Short mmCIF file of C-alpha atoms and ligand atoms in Angstrom, two decimals:
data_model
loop_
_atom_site.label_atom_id
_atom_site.label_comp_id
_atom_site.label_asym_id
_atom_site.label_seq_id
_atom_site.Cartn_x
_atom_site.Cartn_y
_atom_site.Cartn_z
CA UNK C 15 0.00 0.00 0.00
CA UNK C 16 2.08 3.25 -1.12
CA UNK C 17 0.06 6.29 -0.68
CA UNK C 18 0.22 9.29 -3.13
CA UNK C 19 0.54 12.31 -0.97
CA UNK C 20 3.74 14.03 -1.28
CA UNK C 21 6.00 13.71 0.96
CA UNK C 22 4.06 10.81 3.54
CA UNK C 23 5.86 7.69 1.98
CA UNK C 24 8.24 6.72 4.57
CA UNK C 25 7.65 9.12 7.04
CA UNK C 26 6.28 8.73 10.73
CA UNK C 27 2.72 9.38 9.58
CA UNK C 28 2.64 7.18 6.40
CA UNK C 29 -0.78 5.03 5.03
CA UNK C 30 -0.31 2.85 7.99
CA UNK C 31 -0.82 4.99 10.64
CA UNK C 32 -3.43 7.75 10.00
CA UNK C 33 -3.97 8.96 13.60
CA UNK C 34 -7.30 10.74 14.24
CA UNK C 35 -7.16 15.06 15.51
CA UNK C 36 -10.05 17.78 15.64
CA UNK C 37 -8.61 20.87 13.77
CA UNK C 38 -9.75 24.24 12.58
CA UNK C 39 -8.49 26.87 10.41
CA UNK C 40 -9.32 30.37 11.19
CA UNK C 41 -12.62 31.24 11.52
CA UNK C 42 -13.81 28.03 11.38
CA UNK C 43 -15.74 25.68 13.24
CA UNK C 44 -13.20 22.69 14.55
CA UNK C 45 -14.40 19.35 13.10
CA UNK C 46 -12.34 16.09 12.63
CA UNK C 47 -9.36 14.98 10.96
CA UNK C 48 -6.91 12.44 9.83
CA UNK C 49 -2.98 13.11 9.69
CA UNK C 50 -1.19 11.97 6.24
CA UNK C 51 2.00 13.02 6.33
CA UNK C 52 2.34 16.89 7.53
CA UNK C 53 -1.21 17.10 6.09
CA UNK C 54 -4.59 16.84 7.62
CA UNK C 55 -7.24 15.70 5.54
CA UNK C 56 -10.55 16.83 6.30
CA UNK C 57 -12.90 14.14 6.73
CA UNK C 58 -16.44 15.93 6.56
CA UNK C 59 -16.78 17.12 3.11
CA UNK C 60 -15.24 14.00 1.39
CA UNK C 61 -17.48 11.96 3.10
CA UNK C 62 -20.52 13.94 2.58
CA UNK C 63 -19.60 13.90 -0.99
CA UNK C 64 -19.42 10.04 -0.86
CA UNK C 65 -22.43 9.52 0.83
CA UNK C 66 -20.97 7.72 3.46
CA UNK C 67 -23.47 6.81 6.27
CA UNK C 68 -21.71 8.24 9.22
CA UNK C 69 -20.60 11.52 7.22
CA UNK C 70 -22.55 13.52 9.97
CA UNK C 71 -19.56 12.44 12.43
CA UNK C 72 -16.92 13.99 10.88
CA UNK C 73 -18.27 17.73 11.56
CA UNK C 74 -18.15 17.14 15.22
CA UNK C 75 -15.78 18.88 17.40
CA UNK C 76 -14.66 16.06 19.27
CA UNK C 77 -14.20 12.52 17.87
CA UNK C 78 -16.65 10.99 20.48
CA UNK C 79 -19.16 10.45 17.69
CA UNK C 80 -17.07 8.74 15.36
CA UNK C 81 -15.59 6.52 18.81
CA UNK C 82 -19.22 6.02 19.72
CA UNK C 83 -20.09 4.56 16.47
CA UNK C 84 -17.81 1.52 17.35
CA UNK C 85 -15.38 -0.97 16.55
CA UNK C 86 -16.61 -2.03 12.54
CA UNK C 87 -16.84 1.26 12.25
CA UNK C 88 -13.48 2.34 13.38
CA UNK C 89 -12.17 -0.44 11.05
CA UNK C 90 -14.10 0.22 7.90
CA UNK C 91 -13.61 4.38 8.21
CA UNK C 92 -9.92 3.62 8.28
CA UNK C 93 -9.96 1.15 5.28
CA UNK C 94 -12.09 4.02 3.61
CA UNK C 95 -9.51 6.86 4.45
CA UNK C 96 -6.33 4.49 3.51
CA UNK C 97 -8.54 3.35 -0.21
CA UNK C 98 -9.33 7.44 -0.33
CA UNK C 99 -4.83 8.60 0.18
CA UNK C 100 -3.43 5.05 -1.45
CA UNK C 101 -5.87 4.90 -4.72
CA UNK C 102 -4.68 7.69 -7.78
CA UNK C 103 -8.34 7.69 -8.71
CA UNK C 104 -9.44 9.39 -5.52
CA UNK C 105 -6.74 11.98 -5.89
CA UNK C 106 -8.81 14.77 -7.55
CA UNK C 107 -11.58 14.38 -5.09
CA UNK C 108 -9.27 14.30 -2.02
CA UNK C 109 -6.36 16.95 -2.74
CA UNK C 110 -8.59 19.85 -2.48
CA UNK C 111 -9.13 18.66 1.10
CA UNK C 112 -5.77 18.54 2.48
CA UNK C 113 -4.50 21.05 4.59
CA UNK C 114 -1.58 22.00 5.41
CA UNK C 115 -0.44 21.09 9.40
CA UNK C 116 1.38 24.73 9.43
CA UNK C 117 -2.37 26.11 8.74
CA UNK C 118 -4.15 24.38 10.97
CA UNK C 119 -4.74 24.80 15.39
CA UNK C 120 -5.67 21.03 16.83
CA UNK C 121 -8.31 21.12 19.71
CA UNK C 122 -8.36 18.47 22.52
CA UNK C 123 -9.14 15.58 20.66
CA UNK C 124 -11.59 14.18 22.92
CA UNK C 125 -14.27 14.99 24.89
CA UNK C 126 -12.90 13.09 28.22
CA UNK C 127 -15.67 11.36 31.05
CA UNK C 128 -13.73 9.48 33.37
CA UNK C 129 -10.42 9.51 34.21
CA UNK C 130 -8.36 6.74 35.86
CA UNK C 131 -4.69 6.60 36.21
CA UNK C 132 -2.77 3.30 37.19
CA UNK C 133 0.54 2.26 38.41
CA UNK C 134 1.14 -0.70 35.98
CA UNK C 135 4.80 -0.53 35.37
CA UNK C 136 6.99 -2.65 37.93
CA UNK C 137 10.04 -0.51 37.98
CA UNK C 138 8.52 2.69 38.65
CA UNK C 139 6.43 1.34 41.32
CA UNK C 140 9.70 -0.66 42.88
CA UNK C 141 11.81 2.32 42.48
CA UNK C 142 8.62 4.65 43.85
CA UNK C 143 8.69 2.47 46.65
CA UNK C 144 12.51 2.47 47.41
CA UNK C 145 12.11 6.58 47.05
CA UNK C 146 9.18 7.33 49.35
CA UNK C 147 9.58 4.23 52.34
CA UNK C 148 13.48 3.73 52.00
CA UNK C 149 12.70 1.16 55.14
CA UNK C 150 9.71 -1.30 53.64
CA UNK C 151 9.51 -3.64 50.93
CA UNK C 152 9.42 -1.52 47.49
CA UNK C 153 6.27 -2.89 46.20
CA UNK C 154 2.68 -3.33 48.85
CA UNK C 155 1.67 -6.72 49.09
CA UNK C 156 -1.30 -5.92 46.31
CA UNK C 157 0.74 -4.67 43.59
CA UNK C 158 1.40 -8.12 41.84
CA UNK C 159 -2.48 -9.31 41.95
CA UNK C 160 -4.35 -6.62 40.59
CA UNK C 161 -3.14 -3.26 38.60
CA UNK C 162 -3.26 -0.49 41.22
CA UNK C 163 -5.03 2.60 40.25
CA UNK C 164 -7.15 5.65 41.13
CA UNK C 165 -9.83 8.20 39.69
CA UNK C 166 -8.30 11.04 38.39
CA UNK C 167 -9.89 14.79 37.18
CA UNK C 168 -10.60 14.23 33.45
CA UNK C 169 -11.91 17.97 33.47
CA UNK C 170 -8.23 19.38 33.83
CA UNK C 171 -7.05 17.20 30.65
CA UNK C 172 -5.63 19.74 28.75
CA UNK C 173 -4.05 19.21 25.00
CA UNK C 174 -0.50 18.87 23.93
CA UNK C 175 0.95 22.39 24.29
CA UNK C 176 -1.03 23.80 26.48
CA UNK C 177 1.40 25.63 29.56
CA UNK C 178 1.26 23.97 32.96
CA UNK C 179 0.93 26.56 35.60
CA UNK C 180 3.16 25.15 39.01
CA UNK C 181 0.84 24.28 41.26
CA UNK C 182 0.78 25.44 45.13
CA UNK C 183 -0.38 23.43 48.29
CA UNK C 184 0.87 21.84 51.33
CA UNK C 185 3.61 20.39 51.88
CA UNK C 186 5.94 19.09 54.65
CA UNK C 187 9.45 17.62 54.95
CA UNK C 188 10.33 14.42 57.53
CA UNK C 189 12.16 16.83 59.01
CA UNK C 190 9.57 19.89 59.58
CA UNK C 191 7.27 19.83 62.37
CA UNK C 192 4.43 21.09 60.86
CA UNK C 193 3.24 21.98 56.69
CA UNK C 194 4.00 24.79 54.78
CA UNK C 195 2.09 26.35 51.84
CA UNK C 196 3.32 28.00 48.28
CA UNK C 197 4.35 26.85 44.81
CA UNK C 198 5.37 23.24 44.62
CA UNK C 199 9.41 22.65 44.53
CA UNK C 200 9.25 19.34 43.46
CA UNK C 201 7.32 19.29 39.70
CA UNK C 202 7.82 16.55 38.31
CA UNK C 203 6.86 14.72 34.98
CA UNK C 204 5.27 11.01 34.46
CA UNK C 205 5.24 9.43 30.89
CA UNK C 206 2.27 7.57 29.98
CA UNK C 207 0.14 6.11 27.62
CA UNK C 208 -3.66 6.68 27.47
CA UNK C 209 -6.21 4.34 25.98
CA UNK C 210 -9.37 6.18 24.83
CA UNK C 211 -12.55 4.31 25.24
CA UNK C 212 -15.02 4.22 21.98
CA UNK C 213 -17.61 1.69 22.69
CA UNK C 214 -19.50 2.08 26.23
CA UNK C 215 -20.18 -0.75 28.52
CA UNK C 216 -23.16 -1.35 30.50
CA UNK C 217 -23.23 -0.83 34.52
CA UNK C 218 -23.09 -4.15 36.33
CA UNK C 219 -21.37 -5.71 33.10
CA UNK C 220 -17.64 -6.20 33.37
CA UNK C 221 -15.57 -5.84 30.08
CA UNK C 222 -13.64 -9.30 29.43
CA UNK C 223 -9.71 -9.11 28.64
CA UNK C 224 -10.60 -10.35 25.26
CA UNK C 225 -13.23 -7.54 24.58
CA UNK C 226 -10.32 -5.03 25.00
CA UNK C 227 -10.46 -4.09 21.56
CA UNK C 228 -14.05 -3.48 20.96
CA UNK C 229 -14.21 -1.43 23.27
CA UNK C 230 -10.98 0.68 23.48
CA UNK C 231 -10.67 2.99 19.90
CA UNK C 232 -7.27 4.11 20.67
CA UNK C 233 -3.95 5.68 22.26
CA UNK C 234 -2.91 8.97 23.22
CA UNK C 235 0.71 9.90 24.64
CA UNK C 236 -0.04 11.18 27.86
CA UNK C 237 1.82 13.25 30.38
CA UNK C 238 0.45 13.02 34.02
CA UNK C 239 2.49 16.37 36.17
CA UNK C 240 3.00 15.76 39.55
CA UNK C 241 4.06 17.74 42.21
CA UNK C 242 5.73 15.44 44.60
CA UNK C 243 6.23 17.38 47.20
CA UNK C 244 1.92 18.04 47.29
CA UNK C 245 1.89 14.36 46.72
CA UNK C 246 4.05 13.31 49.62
CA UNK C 247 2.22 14.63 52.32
CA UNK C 248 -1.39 14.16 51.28
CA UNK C 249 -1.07 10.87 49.99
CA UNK C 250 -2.07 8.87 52.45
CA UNK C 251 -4.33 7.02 52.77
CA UNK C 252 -6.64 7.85 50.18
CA UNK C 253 -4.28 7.81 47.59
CA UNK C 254 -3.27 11.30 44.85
CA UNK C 255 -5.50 13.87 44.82
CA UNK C 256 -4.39 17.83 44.16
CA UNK C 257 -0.75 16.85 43.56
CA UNK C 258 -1.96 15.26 40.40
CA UNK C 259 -5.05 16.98 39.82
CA UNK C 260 -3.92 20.36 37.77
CA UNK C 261 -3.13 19.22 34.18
CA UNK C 262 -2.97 15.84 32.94
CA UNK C 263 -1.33 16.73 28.89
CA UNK C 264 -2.68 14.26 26.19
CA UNK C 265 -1.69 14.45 22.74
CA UNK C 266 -3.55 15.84 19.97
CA UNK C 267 -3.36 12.85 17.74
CA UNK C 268 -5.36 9.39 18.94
CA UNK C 269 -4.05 6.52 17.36
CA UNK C 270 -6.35 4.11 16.43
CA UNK C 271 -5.82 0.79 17.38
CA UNK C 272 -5.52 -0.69 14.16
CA UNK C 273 -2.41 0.84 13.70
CA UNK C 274 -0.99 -1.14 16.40
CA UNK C 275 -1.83 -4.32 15.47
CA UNK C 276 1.86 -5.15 14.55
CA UNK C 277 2.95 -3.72 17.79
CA UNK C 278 1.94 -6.33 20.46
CA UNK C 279 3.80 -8.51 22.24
CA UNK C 280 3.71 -10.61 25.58
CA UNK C 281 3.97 -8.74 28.79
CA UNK C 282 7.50 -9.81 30.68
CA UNK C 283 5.88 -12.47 32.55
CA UNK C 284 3.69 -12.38 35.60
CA UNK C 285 4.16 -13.92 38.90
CA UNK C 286 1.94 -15.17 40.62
CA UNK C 287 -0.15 -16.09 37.91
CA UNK C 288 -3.05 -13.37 37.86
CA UNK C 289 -6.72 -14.51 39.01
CA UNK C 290 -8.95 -15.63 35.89
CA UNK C 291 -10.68 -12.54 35.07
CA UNK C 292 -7.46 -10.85 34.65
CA UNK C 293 -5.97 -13.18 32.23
CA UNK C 294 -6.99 -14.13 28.34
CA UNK C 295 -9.11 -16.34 27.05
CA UNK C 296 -8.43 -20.57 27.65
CA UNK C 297 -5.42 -21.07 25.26
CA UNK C 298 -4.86 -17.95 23.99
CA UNK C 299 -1.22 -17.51 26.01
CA UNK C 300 0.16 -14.76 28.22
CA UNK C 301 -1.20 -11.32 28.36
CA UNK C 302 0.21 -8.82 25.30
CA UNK C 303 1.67 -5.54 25.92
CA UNK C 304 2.62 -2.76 23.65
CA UNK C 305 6.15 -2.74 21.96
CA UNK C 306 5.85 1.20 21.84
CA UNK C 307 9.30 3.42 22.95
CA UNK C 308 8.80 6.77 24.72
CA UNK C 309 11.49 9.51 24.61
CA UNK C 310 11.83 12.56 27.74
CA UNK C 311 13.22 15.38 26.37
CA UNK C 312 14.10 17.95 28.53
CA UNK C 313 14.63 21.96 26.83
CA UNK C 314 15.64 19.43 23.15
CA UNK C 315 17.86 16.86 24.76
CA UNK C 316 16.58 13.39 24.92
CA UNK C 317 16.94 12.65 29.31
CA UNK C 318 15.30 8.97 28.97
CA UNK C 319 13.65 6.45 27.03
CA UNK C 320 11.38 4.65 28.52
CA UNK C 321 9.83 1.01 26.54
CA UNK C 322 6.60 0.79 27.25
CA UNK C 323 7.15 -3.18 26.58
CA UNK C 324 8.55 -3.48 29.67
CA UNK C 325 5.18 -2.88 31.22
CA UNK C 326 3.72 -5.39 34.13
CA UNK C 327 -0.10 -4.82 33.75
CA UNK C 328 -1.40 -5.15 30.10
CA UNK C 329 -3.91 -2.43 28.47
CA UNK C 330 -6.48 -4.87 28.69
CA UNK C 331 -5.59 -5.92 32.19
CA UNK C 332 -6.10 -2.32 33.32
CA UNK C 333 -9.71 -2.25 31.37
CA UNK C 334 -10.59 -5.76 32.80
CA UNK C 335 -10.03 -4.67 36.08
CA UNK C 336 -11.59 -1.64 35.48
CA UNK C 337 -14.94 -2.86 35.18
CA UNK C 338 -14.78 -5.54 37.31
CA UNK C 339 -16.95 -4.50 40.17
CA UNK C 340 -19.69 -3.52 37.45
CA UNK C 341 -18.01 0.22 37.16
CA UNK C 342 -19.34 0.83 33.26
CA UNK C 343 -16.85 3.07 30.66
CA UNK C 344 -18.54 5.62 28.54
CA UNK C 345 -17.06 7.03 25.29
CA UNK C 346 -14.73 9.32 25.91
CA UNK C 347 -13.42 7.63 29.12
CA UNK C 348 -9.38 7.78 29.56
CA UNK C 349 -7.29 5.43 31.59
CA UNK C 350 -3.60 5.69 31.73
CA UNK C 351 -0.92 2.97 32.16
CA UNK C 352 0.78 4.80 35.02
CA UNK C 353 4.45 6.18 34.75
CA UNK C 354 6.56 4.05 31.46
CA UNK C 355 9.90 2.95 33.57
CA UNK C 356 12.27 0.03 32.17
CA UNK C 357 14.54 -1.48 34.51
CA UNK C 358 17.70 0.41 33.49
CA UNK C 359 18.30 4.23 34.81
CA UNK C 360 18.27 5.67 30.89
CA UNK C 361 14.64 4.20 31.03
CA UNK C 362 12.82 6.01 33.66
CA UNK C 363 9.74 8.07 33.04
CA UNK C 364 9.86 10.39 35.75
CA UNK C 365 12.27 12.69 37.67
CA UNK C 366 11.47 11.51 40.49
CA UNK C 367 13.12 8.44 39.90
CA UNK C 368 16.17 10.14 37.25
CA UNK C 369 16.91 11.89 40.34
CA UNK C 370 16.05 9.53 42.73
CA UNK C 371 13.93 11.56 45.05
CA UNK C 372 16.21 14.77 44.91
CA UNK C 373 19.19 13.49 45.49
CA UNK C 374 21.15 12.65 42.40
CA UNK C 375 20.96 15.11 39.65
CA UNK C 376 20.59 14.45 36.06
CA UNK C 377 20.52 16.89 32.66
CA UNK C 378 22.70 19.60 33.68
CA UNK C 379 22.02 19.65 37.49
CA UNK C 380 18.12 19.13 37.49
CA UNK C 381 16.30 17.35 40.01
CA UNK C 382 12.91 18.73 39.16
CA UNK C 383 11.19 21.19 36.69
CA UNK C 384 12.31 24.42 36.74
CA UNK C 385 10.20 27.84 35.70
CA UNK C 386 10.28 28.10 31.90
CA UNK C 387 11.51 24.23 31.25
CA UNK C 388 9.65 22.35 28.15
CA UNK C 389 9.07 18.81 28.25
CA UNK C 390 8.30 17.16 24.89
CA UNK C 391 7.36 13.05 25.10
CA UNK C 392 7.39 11.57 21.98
CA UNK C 393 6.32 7.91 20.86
CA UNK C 394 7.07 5.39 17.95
CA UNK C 395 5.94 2.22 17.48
CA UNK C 396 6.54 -0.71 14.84
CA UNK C 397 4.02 0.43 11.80
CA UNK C 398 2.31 -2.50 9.82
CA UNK C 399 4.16 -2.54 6.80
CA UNK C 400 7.50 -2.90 8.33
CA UNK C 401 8.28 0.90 9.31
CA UNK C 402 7.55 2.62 12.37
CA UNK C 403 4.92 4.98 13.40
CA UNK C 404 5.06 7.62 15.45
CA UNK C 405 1.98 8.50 18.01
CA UNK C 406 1.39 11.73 18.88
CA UNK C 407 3.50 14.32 21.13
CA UNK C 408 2.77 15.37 24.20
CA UNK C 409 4.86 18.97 25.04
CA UNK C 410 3.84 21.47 28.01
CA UNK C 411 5.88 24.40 29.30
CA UNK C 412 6.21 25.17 33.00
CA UNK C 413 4.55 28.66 33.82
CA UNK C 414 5.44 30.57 36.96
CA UNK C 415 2.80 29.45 40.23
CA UNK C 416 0.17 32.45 40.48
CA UNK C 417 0.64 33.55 43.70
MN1 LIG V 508 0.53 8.77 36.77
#
């Protein structure tokens, strides 16, 4: 499959990726797109001219309508869009429609409901363990039974871009007697990936691992900010609450799932073996992760890069247990893998752990996010014709606390 839009051949956003974005030009109403290339090519009026039976859509301002519509939908709009950029007979009708990135402002791509952020990767949570109760065993005795999570504030998910104001609150040092308030002095970054629910589920009715994928419609780079420092103190023991709850960055592009598909591979291995309703279907192996690698960079250097394969908790692990209880997902729901750490100290996705706690700096002297500093998390994956793709970026600047 070769597409005919210049310039998209054997780039990062070739025929087999096509990632999904709401865009507008000036003056215009925002209304959804798909990314060839460093083109966007407006959905609404080639399918109205087509006659397509979901047309209607395309001219929303948030692809929850086209999620909603479901999974043979998601699959036969993106064979549509791939015959409409690979086939030379669709040019004339198509070209008109594609705009330039340059021209272009992308909106928050989804309309989010719930948010729920977990803790699935093993060497962030050991190494978030060593960091915060030097004295205990790194990991609580739940961590390797069920993927350890919490509800976050899906109304503070903000796009790609958008600045990140430092946050104030409480905090207190071991070695203060009582808290102190004012701008956080320990922001801090966590890597993530997000997995945007399309189809809903109904209340009382948990989703199967095997239904992942008719249910989920795709993934969004995600950056969860964190002021440790808030997060220390209040943490316990309900869990995070307003040292996560400021901004939560997700990128602009969702990539639909499809375009993983030659992505997956087993998780590392799981011990103990997880309780039924956590695992596949009877013969279908161990639980499959994502072979997708992150990159932290820090003012334009590159400080980390995490591999998302490295991952304890599969996507459809976190989903599974989700909805166990009965809790239902709506479209638009987003639920995050938790902080991307591999076991090796180039591979950690926050600086809490690059600096371990504070004490060991990194990049030029930083422990934790300075006034002014730009973070940029970027993600590629293996495409399915042998390439890679790359998902979309997640960058936010830090903006002086309001005081
Ligand atoms: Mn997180």
């Amino acid at each position: 499959m070769t597409t005919w839009v210049d310039g998209a051949a054997g780039s990062l956003f070739d025929i087999d990726n096509l990632p999904y974005g709401v865009f507008s030009r000036p003056g215009e109403e925002p209304r959804v797109g798909v990314r060839i290339g460093d083109l966007v090519l407006d959905l609404s009026p080639v399918a109205a001219a087509e006659m397509l039976d979901v047309h209607h859509v395309f001219q929303e301002r948030s692809l929850n309508a086209l999620m909603a519509e479901g999974r043979l939908v998601r699959e036969s709009v993106r064979r549509w869009v791939t015959g409409l950029l690979s086939d030379g007979t669709e040019r004339d009708l198509v070209e008109p429609h594609l705009v330039p990135l340059a021209d272009v402002t992308l909106h928050l791509p989804v309309e989010v409901g719930d948010y729920v952020d977990f803790y699935a990767s093993l060497d962030h949570a050991t190494n978030v363990g060593r960091i915060f109760r030097p004295d205990g065993e790194p990991l609580l005795p739940n961590w390797r039974h069920l993927p350890v999570g919490y509800h976050g504030r899906s109304g503070t998910v903000v796009g790609s871009g958008t600045p990140v104001t430092r946050p104030q609150g409480q905090r207190k040092s071991p070695t203060d007697d009582t808290p102190t308030f004012g701008p956080s002095t320990r922001l801090d970054i966590e890597a993530e990936l997000g997995f945007v629910v399309g189809t809903p589920s109904s209340i009382g009715e948990p989703v199967s691992y095997d239904d992942f994928a008719d249910h989920v419609f795709g993934v969004v780079g995600l950056n969860d900010w964190s002021a440790r420092d808030i997060q220390a103190w209040e943490y316990v023991p309900l869990g995070p609450f307003l040292g996560k709850s400021f901004a939560t960055s997700v990128s602009r592009w969702v990539t639909p799932l499809e375009a993983l598909d030659a992505a997956w591979v087993d998780v590392p291995g799981q011990d103990p073996t997880p309780l039924p309703y956590l695992r596949p279907g009877t013969g279908a192996g161990p639980a499959r992760g994502l072979d997708i690698g992150v990159e932290v960079v820090l003012n334009g250097a590159v400080v980390s890069r995490p591999p998302y394969r490295t991952m304890y908790w599969s996507p459809a692990q976190l989903l599974a247990h989700l909805t166990v209880n009965g809790a239902s997902v709506r479209t638009g729901d987003l639920y995050a893998s938790g902080t991307i750490s591999g076991p090796e100290a180039g591979q950690r996705g926050s600086f809490l752990e690059l600096s371990w706690g504070g004490t060991e700096p990194f990049a030029d002297g930083r422990t934790f996010l300075e006034d002014g500093d730009e973070v940029v998390l970027r993600y590629t994956a293996p495409g399915t014709a042998g390439g890679r793709i790359a998902l979309g970026e997640v960058t936010g600047r830090v903006e002086p606390a309001r005081e």
